[in-house]
PDB file of C-alpha atoms in Angstrom:
ATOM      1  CA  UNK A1445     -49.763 -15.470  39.838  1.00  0.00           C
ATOM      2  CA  UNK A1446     -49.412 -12.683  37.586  1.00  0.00           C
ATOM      3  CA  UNK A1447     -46.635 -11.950  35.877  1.00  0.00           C
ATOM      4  CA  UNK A1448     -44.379 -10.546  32.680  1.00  0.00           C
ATOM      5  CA  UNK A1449     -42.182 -12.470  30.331  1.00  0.00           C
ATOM      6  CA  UNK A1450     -39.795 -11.870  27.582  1.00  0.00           C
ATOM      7  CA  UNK A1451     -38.972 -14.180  24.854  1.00  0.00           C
ATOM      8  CA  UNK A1452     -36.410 -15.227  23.737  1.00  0.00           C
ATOM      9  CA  UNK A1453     -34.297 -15.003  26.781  1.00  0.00           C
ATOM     10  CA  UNK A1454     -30.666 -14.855  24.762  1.00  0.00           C
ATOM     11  CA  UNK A1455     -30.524 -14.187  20.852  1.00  0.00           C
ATOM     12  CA  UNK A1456     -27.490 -13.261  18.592  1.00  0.00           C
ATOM     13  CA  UNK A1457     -28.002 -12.032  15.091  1.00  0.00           C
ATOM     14  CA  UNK A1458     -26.412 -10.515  12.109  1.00  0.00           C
ATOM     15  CA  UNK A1459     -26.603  -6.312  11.257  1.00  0.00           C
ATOM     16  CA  UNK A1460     -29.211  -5.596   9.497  1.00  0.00           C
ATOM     17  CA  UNK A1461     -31.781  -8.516  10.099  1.00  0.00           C
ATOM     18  CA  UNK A1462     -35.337  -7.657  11.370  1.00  0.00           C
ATOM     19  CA  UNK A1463     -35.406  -8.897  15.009  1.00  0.00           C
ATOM     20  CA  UNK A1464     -38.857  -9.102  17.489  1.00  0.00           C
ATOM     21  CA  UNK A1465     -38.654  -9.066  21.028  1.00  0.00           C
ATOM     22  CA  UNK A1466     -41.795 -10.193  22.689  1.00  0.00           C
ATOM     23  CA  UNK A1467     -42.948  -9.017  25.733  1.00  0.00           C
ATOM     24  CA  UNK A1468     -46.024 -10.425  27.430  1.00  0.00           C
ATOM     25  CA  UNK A1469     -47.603  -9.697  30.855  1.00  0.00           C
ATOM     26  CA  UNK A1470     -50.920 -10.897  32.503  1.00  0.00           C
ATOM     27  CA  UNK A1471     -50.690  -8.799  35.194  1.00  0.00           C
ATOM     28  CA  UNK A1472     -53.906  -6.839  32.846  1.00  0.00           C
ATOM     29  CA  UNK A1473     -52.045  -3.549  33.066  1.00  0.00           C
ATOM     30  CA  UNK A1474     -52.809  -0.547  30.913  1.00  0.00           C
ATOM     31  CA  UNK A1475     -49.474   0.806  30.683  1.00  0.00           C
ATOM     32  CA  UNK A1476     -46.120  -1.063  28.991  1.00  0.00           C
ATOM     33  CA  UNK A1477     -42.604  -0.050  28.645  1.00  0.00           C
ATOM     34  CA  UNK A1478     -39.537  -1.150  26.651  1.00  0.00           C
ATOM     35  CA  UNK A1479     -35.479  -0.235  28.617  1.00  0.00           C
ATOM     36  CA  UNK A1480     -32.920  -1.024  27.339  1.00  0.00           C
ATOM     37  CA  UNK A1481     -29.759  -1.658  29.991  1.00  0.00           C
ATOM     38  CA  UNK A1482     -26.148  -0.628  28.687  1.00  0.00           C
ATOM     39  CA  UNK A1483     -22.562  -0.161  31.159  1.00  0.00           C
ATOM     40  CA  UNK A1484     -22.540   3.440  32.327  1.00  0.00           C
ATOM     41  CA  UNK A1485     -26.418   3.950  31.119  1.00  0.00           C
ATOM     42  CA  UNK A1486     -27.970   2.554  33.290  1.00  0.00           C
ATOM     43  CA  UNK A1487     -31.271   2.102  32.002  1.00  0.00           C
ATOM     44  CA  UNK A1488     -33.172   3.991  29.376  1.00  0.00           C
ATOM     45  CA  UNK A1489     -36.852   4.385  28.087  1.00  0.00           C
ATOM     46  CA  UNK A1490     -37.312   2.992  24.371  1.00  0.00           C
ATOM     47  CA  UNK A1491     -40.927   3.148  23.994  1.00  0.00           C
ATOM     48  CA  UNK A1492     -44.694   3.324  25.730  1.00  0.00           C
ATOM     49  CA  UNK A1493     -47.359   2.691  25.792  1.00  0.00           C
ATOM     50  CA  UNK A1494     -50.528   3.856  27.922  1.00  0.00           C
ATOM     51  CA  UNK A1495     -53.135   1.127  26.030  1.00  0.00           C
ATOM     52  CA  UNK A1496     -54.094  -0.717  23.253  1.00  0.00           C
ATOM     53  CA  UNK A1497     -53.680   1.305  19.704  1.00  0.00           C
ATOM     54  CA  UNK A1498     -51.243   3.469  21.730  1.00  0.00           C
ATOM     55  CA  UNK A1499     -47.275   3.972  21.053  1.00  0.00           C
ATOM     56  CA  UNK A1500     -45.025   6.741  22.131  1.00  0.00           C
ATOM     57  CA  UNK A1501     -41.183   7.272  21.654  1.00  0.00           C
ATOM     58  CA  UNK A1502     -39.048   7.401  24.483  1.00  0.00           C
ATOM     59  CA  UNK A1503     -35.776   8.816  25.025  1.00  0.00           C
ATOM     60  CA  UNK A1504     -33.599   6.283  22.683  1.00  0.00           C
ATOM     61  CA  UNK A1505     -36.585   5.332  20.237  1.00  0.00           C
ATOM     62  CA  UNK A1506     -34.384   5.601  17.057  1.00  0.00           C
ATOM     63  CA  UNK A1507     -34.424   2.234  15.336  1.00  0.00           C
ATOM     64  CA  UNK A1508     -37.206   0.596  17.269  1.00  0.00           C
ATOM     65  CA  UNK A1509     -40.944   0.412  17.197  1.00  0.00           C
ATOM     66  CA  UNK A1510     -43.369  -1.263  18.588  1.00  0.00           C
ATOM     67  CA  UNK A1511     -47.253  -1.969  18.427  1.00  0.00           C
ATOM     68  CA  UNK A1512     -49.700  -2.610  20.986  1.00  0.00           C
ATOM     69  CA  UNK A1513     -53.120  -4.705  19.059  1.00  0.00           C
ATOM     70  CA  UNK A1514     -53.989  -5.979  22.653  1.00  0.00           C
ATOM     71  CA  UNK A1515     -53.381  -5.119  26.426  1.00  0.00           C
ATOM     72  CA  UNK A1516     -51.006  -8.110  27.167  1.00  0.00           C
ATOM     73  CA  UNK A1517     -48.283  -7.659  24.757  1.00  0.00           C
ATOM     74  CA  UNK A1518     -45.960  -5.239  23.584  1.00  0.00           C
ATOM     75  CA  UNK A1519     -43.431  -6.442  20.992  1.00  0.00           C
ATOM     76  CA  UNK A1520     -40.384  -4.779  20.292  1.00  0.00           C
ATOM     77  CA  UNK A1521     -39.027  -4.960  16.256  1.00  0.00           C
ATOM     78  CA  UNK A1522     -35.695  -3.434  15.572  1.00  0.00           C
ATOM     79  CA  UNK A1523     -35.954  -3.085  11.718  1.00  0.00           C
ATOM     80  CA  UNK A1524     -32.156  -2.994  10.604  1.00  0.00           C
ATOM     81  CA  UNK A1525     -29.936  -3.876  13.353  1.00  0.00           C
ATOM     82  CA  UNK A1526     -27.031  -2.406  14.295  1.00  0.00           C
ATOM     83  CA  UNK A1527     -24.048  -3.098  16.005  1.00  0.00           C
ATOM     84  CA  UNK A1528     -25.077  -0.343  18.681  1.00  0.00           C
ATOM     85  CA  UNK A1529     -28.150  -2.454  19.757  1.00  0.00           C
ATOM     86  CA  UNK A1530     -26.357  -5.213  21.488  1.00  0.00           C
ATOM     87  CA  UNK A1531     -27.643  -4.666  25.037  1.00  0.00           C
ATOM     88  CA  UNK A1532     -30.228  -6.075  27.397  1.00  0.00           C
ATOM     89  CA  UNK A1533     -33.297  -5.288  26.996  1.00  0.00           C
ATOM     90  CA  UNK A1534     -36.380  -5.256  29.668  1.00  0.00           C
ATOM     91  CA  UNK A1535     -40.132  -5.122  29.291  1.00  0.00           C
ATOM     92  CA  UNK A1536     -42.423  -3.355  32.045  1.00  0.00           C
ATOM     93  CA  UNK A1537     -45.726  -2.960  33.141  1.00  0.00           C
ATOM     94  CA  UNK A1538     -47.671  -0.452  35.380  1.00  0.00           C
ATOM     95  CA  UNK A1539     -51.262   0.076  36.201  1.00  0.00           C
ATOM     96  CA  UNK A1540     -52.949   3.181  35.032  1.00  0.00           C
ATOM     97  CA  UNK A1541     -54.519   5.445  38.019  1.00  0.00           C
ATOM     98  CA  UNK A1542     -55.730   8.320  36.469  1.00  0.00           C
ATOM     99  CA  UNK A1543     -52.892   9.531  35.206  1.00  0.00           C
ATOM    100  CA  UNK A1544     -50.726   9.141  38.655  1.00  0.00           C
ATOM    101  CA  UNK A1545     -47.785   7.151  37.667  1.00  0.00           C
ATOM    102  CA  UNK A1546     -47.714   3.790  39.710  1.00  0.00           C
ATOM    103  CA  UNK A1547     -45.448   1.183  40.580  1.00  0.00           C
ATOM    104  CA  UNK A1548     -43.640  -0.881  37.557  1.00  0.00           C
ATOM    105  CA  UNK A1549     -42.896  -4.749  37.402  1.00  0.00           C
ATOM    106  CA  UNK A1550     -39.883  -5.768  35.221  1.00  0.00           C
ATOM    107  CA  UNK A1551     -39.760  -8.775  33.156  1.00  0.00           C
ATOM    108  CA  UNK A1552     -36.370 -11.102  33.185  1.00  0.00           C
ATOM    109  CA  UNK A1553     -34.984  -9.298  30.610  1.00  0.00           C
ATOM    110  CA  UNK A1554     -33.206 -10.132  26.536  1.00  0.00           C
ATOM    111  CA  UNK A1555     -29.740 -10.545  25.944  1.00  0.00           C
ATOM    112  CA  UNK A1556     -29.600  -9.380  22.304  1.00  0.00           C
ATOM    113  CA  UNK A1557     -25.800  -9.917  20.582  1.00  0.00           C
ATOM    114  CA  UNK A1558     -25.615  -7.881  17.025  1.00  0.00           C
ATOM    115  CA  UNK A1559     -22.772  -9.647  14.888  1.00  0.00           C
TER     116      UNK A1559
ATOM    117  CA  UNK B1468     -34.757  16.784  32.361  1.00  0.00           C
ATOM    118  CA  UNK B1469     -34.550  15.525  35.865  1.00  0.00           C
ATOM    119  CA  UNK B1470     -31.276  14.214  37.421  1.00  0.00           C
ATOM    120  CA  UNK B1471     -31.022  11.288  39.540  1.00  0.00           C
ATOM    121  CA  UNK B1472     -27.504  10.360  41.585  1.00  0.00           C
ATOM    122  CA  UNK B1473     -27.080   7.689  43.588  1.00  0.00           C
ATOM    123  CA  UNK B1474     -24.296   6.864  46.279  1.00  0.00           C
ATOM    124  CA  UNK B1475     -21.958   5.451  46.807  1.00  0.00           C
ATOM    125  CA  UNK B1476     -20.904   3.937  43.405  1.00  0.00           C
ATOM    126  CA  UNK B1477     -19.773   0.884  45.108  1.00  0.00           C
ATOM    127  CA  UNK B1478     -20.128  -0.765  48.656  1.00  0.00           C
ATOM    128  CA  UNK B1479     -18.188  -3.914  50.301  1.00  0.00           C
ATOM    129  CA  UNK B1480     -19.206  -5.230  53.205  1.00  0.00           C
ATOM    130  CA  UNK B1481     -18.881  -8.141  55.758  1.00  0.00           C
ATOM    131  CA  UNK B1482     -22.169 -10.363  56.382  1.00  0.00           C
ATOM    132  CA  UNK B1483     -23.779  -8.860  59.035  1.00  0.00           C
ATOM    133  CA  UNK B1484     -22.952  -5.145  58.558  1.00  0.00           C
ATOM    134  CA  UNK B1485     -25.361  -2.447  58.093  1.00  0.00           C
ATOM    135  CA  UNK B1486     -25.372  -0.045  54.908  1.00  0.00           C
ATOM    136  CA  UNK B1487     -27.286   3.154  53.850  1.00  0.00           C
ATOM    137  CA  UNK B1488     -27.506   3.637  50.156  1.00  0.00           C
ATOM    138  CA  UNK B1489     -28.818   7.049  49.004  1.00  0.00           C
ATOM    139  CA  UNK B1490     -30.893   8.383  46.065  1.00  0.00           C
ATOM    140  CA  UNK B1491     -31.014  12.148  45.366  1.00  0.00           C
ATOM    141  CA  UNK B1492     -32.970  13.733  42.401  1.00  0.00           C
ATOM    142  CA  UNK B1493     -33.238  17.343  41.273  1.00  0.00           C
ATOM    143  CA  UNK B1494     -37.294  18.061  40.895  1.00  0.00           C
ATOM    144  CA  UNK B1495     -40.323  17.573  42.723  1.00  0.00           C
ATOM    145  CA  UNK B1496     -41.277  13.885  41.927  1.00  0.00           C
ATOM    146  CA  UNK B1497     -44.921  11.863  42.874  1.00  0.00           C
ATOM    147  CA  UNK B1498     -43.339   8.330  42.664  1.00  0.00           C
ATOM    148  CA  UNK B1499     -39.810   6.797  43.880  1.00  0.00           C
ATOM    149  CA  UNK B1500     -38.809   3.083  43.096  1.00  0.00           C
ATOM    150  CA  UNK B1501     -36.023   0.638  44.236  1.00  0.00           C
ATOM    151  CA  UNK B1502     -35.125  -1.894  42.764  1.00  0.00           C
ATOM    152  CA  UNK B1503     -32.537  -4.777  43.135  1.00  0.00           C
ATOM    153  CA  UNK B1504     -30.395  -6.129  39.970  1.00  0.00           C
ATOM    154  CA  UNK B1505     -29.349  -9.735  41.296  1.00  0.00           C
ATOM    155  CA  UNK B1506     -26.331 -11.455  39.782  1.00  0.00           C
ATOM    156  CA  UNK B1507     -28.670 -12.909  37.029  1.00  0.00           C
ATOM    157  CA  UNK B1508     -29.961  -9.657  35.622  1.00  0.00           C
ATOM    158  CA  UNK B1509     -33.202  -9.344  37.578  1.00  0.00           C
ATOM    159  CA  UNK B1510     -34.798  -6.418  38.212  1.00  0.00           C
ATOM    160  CA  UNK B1511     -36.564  -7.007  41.468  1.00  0.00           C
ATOM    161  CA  UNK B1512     -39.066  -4.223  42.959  1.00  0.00           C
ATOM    162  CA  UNK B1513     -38.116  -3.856  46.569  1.00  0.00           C
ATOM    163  CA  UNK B1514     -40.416  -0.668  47.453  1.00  0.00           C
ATOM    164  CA  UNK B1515     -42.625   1.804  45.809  1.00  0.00           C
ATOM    165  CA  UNK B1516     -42.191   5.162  48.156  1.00  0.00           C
ATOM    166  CA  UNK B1517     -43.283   8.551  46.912  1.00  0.00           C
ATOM    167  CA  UNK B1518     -42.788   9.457  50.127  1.00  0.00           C
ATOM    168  CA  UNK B1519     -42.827   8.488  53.825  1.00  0.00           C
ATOM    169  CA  UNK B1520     -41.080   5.273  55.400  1.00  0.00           C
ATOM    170  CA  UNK B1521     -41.317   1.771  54.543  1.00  0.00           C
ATOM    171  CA  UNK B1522     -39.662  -1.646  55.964  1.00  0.00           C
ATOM    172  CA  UNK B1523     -39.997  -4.996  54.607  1.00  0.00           C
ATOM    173  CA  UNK B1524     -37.954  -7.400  57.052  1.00  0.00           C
ATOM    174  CA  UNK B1525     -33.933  -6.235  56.713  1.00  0.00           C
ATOM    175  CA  UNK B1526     -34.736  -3.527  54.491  1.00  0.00           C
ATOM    176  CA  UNK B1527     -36.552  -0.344  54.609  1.00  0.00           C
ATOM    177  CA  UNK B1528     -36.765   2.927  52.487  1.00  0.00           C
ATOM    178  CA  UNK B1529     -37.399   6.418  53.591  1.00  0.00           C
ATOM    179  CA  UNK B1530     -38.600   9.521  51.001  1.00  0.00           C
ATOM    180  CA  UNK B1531     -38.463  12.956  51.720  1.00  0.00           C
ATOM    181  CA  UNK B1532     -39.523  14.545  48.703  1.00  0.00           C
ATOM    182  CA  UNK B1533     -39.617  17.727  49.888  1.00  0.00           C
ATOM    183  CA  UNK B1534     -35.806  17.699  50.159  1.00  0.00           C
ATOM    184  CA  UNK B1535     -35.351  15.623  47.060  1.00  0.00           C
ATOM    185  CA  UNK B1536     -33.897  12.285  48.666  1.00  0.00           C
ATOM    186  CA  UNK B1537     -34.619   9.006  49.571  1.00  0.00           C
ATOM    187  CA  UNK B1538     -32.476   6.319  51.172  1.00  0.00           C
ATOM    188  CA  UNK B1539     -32.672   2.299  51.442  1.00  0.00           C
ATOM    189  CA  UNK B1540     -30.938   0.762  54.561  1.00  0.00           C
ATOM    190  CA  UNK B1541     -30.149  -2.642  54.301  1.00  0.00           C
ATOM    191  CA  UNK B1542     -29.809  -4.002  57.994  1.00  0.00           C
ATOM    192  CA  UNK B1543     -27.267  -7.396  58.781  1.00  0.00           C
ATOM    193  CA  UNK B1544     -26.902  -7.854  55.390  1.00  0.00           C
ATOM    194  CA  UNK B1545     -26.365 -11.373  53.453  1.00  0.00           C
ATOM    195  CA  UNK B1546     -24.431 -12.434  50.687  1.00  0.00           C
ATOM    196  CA  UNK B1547     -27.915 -12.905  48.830  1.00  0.00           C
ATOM    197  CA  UNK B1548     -27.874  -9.334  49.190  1.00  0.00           C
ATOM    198  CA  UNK B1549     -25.139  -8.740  46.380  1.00  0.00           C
ATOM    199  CA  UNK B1550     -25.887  -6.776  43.453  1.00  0.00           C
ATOM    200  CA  UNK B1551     -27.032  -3.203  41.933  1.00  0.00           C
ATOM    201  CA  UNK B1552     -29.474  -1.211  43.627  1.00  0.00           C
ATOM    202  CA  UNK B1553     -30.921   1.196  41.336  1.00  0.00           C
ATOM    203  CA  UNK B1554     -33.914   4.192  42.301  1.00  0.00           C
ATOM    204  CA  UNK B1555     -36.004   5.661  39.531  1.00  0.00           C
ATOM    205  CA  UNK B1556     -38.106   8.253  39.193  1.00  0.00           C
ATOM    206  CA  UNK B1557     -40.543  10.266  36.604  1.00  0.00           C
ATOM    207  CA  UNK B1558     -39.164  11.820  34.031  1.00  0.00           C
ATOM    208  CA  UNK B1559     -41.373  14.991  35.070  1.00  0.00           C
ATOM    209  CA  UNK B1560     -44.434  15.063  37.733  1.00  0.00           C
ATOM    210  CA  UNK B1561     -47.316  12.832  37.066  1.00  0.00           C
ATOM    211  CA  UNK B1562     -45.845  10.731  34.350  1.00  0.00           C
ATOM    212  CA  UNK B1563     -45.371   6.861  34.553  1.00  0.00           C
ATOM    213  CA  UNK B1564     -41.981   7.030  32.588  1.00  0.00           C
ATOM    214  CA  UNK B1565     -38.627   6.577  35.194  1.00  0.00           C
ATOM    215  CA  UNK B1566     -35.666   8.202  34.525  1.00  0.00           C
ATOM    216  CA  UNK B1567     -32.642   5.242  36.441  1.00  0.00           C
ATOM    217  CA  UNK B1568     -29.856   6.337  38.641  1.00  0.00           C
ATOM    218  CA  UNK B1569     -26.729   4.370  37.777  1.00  0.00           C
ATOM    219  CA  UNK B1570     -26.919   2.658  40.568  1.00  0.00           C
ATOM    220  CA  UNK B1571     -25.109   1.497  43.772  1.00  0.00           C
ATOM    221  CA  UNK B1572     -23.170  -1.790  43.548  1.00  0.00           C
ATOM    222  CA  UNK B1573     -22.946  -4.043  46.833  1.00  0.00           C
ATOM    223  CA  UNK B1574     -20.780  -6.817  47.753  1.00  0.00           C
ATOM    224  CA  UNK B1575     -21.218  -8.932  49.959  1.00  0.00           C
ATOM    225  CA  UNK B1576     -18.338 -11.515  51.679  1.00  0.00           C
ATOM    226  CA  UNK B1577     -18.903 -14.091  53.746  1.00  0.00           C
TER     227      UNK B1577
END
């Protein structure tokens, strides 16, 4: 069966350390997403992206990125980080139809703890 | 940008009782999701309903987009049925990126 995972599944580390979040689906969709899931937030769009090359910002993008070098994964790097990042984060995927958005499948999400 | 509200906040209920949870957003949108958050943190796609009616055994969804609502009834509900129910939605018409409500939280007693 198709699916999406996320790796690691829990990680705590110090402010200011580089940290990767992987996020990996085989479910051969165009289109991946990075949330991020904090109390009273609900959840919010980090980054996109609609294909391989392809990156956008979403609406909390500010220390993340992320880079798409094939269709099946979509890490996330914070580059410094903060304090402020300790949420849980979820990866997504969505097929492309012509533009029309689609239904999205949600991977099991990151518990990330920033010391 | 778009506004999504969800109610109520919080539900209790007994096994076996009925619930209507409700999802209004403030534009014209092309693509509604539910989802259920279980106890573990999973995000768990119960239905994809731009608009219409949908059931899929206790649970069905209804859109009506043209009045900028949907609603999910949950029908003799279980304890497995505890957790947050969340809707999304585009950000703006035709795009694949959901804006979240903040979600309905259901408990369930035995």
């Amino acid at each position: 069966d198709a699916e999406i995972t996320q790796s690691p599944r829990h990680k705590i580390t110090e402010t200011g350390r580089q940290v990767t979040l992987a996020c990996h689906q085989t479910w051969n969709h165009n289109n991946m997403f990075w949330y991020r899931q904090d109390l009273g937030h609900g959840l919010r769009l980090i980054h996109y992206s609609y294909g391989v090359h392809d990156t956008n910002k979403g609406e909390v993008s500010d220390g993340y990125s992320v880079s798409r070098s094939n269709t099946e994964d979509l890490p996330l790097t914070l580059e410094s980080a903060a304090s402020s990042q300790t949420s849980v984060y979820f990866c997504a995927s969505s097929e492309s139809r012509g533009g029309a958005p689609y239904e999205q499948y949600f991977g099991p999400g990151t518990r990330l703890t920033v010391t | 940008g778009i506004q999504v509200e969800q109610s109520p906040p919080d539900l209790i209920l007994q096994e076996g009782a009925n619930s209507t949870l409700r999802c209004n957003f403030s534009d014209s949108v092309n693509n509604l999701q539910w989802f259920h958050q279980n106890p573990w943190g999973q995000l768990i796609n119960l239905f994809y309903i731009p608009s219409g009616t949908k059931q899929n055994g206790r649970l069905s969804a209804t859109t009506v987009a043209t009045e900028r609502y949907s609603l999910l009834y949950i029908s003799s509900s279980q304890t497995t049925d505890s957790g947050v129910y969340f809707c999304a939605v585009p950000s703006s018409y035709n795009t694949d990126k959901l804006i979240f409500g903040t979600g309905t939280r259901l408990q369930v007693f035995p």
